[in-house]
Short mmCIF file of C-alpha atoms in Angstrom, two decimals:
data_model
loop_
_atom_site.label_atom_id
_atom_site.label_comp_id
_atom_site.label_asym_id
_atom_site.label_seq_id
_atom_site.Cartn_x
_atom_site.Cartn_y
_atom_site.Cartn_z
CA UNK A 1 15.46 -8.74 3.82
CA UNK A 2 14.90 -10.59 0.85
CA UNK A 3 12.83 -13.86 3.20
CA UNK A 4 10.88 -10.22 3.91
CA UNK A 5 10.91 -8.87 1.04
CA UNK A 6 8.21 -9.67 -1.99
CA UNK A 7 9.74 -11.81 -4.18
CA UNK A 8 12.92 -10.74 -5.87
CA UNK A 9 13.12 -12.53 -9.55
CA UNK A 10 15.98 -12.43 -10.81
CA UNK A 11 16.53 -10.58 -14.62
CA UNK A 12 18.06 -12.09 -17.92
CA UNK A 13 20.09 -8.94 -17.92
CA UNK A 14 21.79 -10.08 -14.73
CA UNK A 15 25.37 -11.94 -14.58
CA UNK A 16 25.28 -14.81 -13.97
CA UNK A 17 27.48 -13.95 -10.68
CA UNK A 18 25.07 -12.51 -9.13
CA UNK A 19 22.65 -15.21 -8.26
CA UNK A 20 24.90 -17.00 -5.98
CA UNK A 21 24.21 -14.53 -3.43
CA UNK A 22 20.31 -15.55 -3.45
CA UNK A 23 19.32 -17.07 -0.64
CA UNK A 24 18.29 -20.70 -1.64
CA UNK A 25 14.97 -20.57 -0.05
CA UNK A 26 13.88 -17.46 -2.04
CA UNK A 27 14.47 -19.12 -5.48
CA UNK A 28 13.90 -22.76 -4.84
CA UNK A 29 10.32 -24.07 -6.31
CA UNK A 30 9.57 -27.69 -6.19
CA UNK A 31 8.52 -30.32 -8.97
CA UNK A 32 4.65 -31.13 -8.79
CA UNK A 33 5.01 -34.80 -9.83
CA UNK A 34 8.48 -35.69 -7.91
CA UNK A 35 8.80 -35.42 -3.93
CA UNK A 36 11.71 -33.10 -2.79
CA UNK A 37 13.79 -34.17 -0.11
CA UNK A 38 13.16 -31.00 1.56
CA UNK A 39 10.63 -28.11 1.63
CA UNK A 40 12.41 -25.60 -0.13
CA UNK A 41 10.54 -22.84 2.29
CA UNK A 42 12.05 -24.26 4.96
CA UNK A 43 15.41 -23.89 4.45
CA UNK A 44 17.40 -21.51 6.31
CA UNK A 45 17.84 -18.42 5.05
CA UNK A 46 21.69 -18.14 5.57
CA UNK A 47 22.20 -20.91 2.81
CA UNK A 48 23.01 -19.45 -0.35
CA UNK A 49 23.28 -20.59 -3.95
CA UNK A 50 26.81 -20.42 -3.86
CA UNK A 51 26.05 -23.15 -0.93
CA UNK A 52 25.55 -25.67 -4.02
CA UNK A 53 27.41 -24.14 -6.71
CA UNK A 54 30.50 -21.88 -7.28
CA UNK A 55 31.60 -19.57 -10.39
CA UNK A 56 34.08 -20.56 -12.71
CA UNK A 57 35.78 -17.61 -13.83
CA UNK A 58 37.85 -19.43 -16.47
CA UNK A 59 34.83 -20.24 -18.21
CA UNK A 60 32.76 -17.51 -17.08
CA UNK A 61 29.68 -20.14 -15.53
CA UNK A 62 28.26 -21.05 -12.84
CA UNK A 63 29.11 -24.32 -11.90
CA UNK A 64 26.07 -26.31 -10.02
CA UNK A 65 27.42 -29.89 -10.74
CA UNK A 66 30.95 -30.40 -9.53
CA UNK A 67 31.17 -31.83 -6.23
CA UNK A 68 32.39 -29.80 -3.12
CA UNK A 69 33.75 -30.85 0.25
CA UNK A 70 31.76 -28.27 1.76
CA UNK A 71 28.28 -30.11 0.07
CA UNK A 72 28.29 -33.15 2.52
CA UNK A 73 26.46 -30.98 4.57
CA UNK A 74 23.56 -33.09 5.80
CA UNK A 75 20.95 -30.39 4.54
CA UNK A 76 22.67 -29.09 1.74
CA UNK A 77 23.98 -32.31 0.52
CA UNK A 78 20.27 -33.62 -0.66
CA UNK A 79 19.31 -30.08 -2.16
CA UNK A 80 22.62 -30.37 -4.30
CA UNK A 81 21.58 -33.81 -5.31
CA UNK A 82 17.65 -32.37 -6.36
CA UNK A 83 18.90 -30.17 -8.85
CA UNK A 84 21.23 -32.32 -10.56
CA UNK A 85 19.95 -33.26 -13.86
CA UNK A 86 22.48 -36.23 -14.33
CA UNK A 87 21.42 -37.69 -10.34
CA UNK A 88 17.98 -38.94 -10.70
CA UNK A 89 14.39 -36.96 -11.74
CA UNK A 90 15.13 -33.00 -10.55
CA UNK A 91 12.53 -32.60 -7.61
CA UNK A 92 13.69 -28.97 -7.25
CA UNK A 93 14.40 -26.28 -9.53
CA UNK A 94 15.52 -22.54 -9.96
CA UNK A 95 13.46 -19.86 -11.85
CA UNK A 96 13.62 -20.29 -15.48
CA UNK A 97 16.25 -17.02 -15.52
CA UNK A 98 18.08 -18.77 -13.20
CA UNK A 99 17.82 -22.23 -14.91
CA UNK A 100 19.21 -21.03 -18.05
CA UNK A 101 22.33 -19.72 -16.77
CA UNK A 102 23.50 -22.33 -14.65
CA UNK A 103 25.22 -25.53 -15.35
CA UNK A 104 23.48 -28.28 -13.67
CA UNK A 105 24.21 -31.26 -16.27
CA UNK A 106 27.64 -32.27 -16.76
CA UNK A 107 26.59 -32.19 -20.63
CA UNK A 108 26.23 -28.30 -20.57
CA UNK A 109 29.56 -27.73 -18.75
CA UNK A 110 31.40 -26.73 -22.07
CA UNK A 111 28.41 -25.62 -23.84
CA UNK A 112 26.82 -22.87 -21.60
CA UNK A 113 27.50 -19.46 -22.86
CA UNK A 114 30.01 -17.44 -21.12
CA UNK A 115 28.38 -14.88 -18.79
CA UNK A 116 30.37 -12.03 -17.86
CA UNK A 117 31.70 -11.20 -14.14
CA UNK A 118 29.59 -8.87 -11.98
CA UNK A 119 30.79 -5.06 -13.08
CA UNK A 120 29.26 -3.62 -9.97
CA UNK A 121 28.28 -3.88 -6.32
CA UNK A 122 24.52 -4.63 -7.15
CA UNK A 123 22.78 -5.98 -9.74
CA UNK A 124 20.08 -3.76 -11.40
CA UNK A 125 16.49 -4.39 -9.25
CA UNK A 126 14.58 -1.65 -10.95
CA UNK A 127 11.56 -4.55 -11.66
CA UNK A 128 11.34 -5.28 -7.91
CA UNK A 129 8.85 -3.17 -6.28
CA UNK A 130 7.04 -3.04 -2.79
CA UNK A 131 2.89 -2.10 -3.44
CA UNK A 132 2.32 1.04 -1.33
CA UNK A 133 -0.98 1.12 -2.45
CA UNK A 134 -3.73 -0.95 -4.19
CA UNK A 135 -2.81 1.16 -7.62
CA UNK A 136 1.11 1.92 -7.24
CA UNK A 137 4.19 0.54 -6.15
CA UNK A 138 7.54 1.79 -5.16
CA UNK A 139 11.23 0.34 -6.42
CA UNK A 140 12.65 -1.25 -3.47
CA UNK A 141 15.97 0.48 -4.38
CA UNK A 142 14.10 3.79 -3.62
CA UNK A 143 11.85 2.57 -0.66
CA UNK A 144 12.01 5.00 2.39
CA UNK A 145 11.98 3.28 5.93
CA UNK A 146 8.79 4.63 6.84
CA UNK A 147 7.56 2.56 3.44
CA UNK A 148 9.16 -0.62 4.60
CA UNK A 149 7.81 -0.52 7.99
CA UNK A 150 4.21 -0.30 6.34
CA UNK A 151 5.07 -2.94 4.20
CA UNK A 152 5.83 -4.98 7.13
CA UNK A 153 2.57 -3.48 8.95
CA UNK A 154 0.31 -6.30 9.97
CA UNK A 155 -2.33 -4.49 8.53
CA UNK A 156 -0.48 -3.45 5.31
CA UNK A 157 -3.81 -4.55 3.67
CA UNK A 158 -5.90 -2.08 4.99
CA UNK A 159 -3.73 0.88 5.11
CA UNK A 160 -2.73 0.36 1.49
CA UNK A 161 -6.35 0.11 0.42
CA UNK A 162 -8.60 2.81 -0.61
CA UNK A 163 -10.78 4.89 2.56
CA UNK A 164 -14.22 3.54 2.69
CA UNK A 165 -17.32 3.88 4.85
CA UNK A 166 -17.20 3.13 7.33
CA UNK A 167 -13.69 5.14 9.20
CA UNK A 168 -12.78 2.04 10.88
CA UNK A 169 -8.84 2.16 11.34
CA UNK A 170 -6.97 2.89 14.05
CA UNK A 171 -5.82 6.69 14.57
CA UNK A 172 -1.91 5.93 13.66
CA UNK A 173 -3.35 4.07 10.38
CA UNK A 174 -5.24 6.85 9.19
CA UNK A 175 -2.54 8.76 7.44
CA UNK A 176 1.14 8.91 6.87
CA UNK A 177 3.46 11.11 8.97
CA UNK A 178 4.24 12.82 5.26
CA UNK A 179 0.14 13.13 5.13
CA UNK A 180 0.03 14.47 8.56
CA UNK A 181 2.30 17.02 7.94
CA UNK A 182 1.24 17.95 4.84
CA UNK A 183 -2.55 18.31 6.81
CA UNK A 184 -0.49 20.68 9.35
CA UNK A 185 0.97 22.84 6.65
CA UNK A 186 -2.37 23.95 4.56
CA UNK A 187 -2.89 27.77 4.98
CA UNK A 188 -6.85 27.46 6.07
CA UNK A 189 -8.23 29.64 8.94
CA UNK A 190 -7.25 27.80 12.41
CA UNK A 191 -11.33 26.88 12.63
CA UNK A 192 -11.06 24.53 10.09
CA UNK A 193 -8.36 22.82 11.44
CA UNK A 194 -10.29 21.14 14.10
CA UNK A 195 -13.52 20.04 12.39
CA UNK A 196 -11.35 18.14 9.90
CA UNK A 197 -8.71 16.58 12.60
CA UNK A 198 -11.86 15.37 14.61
CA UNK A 199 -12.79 13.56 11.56
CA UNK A 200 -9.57 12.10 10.64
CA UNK A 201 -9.47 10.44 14.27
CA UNK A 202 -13.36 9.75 14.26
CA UNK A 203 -14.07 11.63 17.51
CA UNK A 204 -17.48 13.25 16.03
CA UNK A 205 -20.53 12.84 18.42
CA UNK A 206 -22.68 11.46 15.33
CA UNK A 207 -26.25 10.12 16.64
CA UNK A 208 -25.55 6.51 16.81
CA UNK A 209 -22.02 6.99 18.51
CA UNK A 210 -24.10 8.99 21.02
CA UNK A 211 -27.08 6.93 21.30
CA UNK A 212 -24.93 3.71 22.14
CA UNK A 213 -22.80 5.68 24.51
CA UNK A 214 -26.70 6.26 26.03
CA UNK A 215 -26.75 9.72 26.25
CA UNK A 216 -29.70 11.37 27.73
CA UNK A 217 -30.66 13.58 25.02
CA UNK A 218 -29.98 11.49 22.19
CA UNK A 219 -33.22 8.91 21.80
CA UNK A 220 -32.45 7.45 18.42
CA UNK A 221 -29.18 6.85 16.22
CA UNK A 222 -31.14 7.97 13.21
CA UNK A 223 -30.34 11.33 11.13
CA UNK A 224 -32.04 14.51 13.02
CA UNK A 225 -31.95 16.38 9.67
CA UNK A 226 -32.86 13.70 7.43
CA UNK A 227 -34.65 11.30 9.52
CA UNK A 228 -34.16 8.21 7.44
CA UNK A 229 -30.87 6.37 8.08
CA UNK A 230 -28.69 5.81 10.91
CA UNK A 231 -26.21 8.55 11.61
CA UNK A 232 -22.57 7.02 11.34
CA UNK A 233 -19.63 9.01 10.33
CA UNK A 234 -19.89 8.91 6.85
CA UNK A 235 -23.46 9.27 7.20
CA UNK A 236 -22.22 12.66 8.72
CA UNK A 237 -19.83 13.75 6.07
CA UNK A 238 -21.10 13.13 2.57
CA UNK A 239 -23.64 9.88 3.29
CA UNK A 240 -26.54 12.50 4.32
CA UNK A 241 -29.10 13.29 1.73
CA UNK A 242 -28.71 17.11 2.75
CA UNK A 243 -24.82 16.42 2.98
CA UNK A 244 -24.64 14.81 -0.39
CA UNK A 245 -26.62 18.04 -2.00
CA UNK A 246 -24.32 20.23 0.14
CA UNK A 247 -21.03 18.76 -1.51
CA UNK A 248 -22.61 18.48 -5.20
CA UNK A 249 -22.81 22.50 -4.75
CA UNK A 250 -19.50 23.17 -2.93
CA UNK A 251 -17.86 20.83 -6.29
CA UNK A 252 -19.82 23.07 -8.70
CA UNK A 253 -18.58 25.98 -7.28
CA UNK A 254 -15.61 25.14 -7.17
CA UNK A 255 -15.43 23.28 -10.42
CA UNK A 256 -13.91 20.09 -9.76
CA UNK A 257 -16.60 17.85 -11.27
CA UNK A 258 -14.08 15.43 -13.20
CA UNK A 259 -12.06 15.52 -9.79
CA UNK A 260 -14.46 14.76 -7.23
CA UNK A 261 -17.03 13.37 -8.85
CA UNK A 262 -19.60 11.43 -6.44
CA UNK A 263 -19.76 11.41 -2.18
CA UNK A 264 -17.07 8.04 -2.19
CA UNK A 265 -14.52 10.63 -4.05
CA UNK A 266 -14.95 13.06 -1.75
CA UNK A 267 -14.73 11.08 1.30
CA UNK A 268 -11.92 9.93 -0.12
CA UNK A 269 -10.29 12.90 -0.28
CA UNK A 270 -10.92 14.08 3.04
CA UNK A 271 -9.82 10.74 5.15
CA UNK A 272 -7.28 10.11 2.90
CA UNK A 273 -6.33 13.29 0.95
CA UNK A 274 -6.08 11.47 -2.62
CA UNK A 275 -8.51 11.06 -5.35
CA UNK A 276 -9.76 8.34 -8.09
CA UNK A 277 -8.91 4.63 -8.50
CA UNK A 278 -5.15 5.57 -8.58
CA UNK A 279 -4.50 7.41 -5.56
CA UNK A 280 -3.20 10.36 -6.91
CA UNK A 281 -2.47 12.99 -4.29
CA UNK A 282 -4.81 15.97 -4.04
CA UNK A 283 -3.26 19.58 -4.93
CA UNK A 284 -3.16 21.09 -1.50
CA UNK A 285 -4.79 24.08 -2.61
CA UNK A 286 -7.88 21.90 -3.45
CA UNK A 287 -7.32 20.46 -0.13
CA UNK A 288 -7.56 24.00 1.05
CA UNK A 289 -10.73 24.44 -0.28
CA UNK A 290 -12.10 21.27 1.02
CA UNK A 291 -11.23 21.97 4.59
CA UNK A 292 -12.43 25.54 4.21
CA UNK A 293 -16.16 23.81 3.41
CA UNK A 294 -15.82 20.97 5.49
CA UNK A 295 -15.71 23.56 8.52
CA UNK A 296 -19.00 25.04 7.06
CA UNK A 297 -20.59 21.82 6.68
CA UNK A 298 -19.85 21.37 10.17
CA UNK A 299 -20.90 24.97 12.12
CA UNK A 300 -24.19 25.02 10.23
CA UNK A 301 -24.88 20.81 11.11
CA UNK A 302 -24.38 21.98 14.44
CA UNK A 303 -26.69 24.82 14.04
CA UNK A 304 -29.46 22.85 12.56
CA UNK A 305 -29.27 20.51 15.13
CA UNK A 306 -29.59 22.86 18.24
CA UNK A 307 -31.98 25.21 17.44
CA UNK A 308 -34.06 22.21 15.60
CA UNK A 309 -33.72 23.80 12.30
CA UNK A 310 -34.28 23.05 8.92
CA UNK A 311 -31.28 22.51 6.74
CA UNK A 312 -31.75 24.73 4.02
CA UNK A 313 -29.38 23.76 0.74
CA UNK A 314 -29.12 28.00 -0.64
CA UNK A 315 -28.26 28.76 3.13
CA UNK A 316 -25.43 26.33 3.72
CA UNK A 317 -23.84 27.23 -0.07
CA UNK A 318 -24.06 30.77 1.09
CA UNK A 319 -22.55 30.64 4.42
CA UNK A 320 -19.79 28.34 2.18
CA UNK A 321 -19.05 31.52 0.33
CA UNK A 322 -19.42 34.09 3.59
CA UNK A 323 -16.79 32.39 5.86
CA UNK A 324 -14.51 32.09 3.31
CA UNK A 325 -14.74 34.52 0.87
CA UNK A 326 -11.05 35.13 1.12
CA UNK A 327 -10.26 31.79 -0.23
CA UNK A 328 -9.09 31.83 -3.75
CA UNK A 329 -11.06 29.01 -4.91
CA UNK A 330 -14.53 30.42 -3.82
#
């Protein structure tokens, strides 16, 4: 776990005690100027720093420069050697926590301050923490599963980054199963449900999804209500002239300016339920209300398109407030 893991460094708070149980390629750095005899990386990660060292208890150390049967091992036998000050220039070293706290010059052996015996079955690791996100991270003592299997993701990058345009993920990167059921459990009519799933697995028949799938009646990928760009998904949602006036209403009314405060915000919140540089998740009553428009946005785009109408700003706000006038937020 800890090879897996991001780095683990070790605390001044810590005994002593505890870092023999560190795996020696996990806190091994090398010296720019001298050569090691080994690429510290490399090392398996089975050999520990009790491998090359052993506690005293007597005199409450760690002792890294007695010699040990066990150290003619023919790889742990030259990493012994590297980190003894009195055997030649040090071509590798621990972490400066690490370095303090361990005798590795037979000068020090008498000299090292006593470090007391480990008082429990782990150390405290409340500094090491797994990013979840690009703004927040999560204790590794508290990680779930489900958050360790992310962090192993191949794609960790891109499902821990914030939801841009273009939707480009896969469907089981788009949200968490938490998200999902979270998504399941709002209290909107059962029309809005499948507007806003369609989105979230980007199965809408926007123009240029339809006019490279060469469909018969669909001649150009541009806009059919605005006319000027090409009609991609977010083009659909919020990047529409029309769509962008649409959602600048819907946020008035339901006044959650300082929430949602330009198109990216609120395409943020509906791919990815959260909101603002930190991530923080949406109130699901907001989400509530979002879904509730969303499903307007998406009957009267429909509308306009078929019968080859104008989209009218006052018409779509109204319809807004006539399908769901039993929402509490409109």
């Amino acid at each position: 776990l800890l090879s897996k893991l991001p780095k683990l460094v070790p605390s001044s708070g810590w005994s002593a005690r505890w870092f023999l149980d560190l795996p020696l390629c996990s806190v091994l750095s090398t010296v720019p100027s001298v050569p090691p005899p080994r690429d510290p990386s490399s090392l398996d990660p089975r050999f520990l720093v009790s491998d090359v060292s052993f506690w005293q208890p007597d005199l409450g150390i760690v002792d890294g420069v007695t010699s040990h049967l066990a150290w003619s091992s023919r790889v742990l036998r030259p990493v012994f050697l590297a980190l003894h000050r009195d055997r030649g220039p040090v071509s590798l070293v621990y972490p400066p926590v690490m370095d303090s706290k361990i005798v590795l010059s037979h000068a020090d052996f008498f000299t090292m301050p006593r470090s007391d015996g480990a008082n429990s079955w782990m150390p405290d690791c409340s500094h090491w923490n797994v990013s979840n996100s690009s703004r927040s991270a999560v204790p590794v003592a508290r990680l779930s599963l489900g958050a360790l299997r992310r962090s192993w993701h191949p794609k960790k990058d891109i499902i821990t980054s914030r939801m841009g345009p273009p939707l480009n993920l896969d469907t089981h990167l788009l949200l968490s199963p938490t998200s999902w059921r979270v998504f399941w459990s709002l209290k909107m009519p059962a029309k809005a449900f499948t507007p806003w799933w369609r989105l979230l697995h980007n199965r809408v028949a926007t123009r240029s999804w339809c006019y490279a799938a060469k469909f018969k009646l669909v001649l150009s990928p541009v806009c059919a209500l605005c006319g000027s760009e090409s009609e991609n998904l977010y083009h659909f949602v919020v990047g529409c002239l029309h769509k962008s006036f649409f959602w600048r209403d819907v946020v008035s009314l339901l006044s959650l300016q300082e929430l949602l405060p330009s198109d990216a915000s609120i395409w943020l919140a509906l791919t990815s339920f959260c909101s603002g540089d930190d991530l923080v998740v949406i109130d699901e009553d907001v989400l509530v209300a979002l879904g509730a428009a969303y499903s307007t946005l998406w009957k009267y785009h429909w509308r306009c398109v078929i019968d080859e109408e104008p989209w009218i700003a006052s018409a779509a706000i109204n319809l807004v407030r006539q399908d769901h006038v039993d929402t509490q937020h409109i």
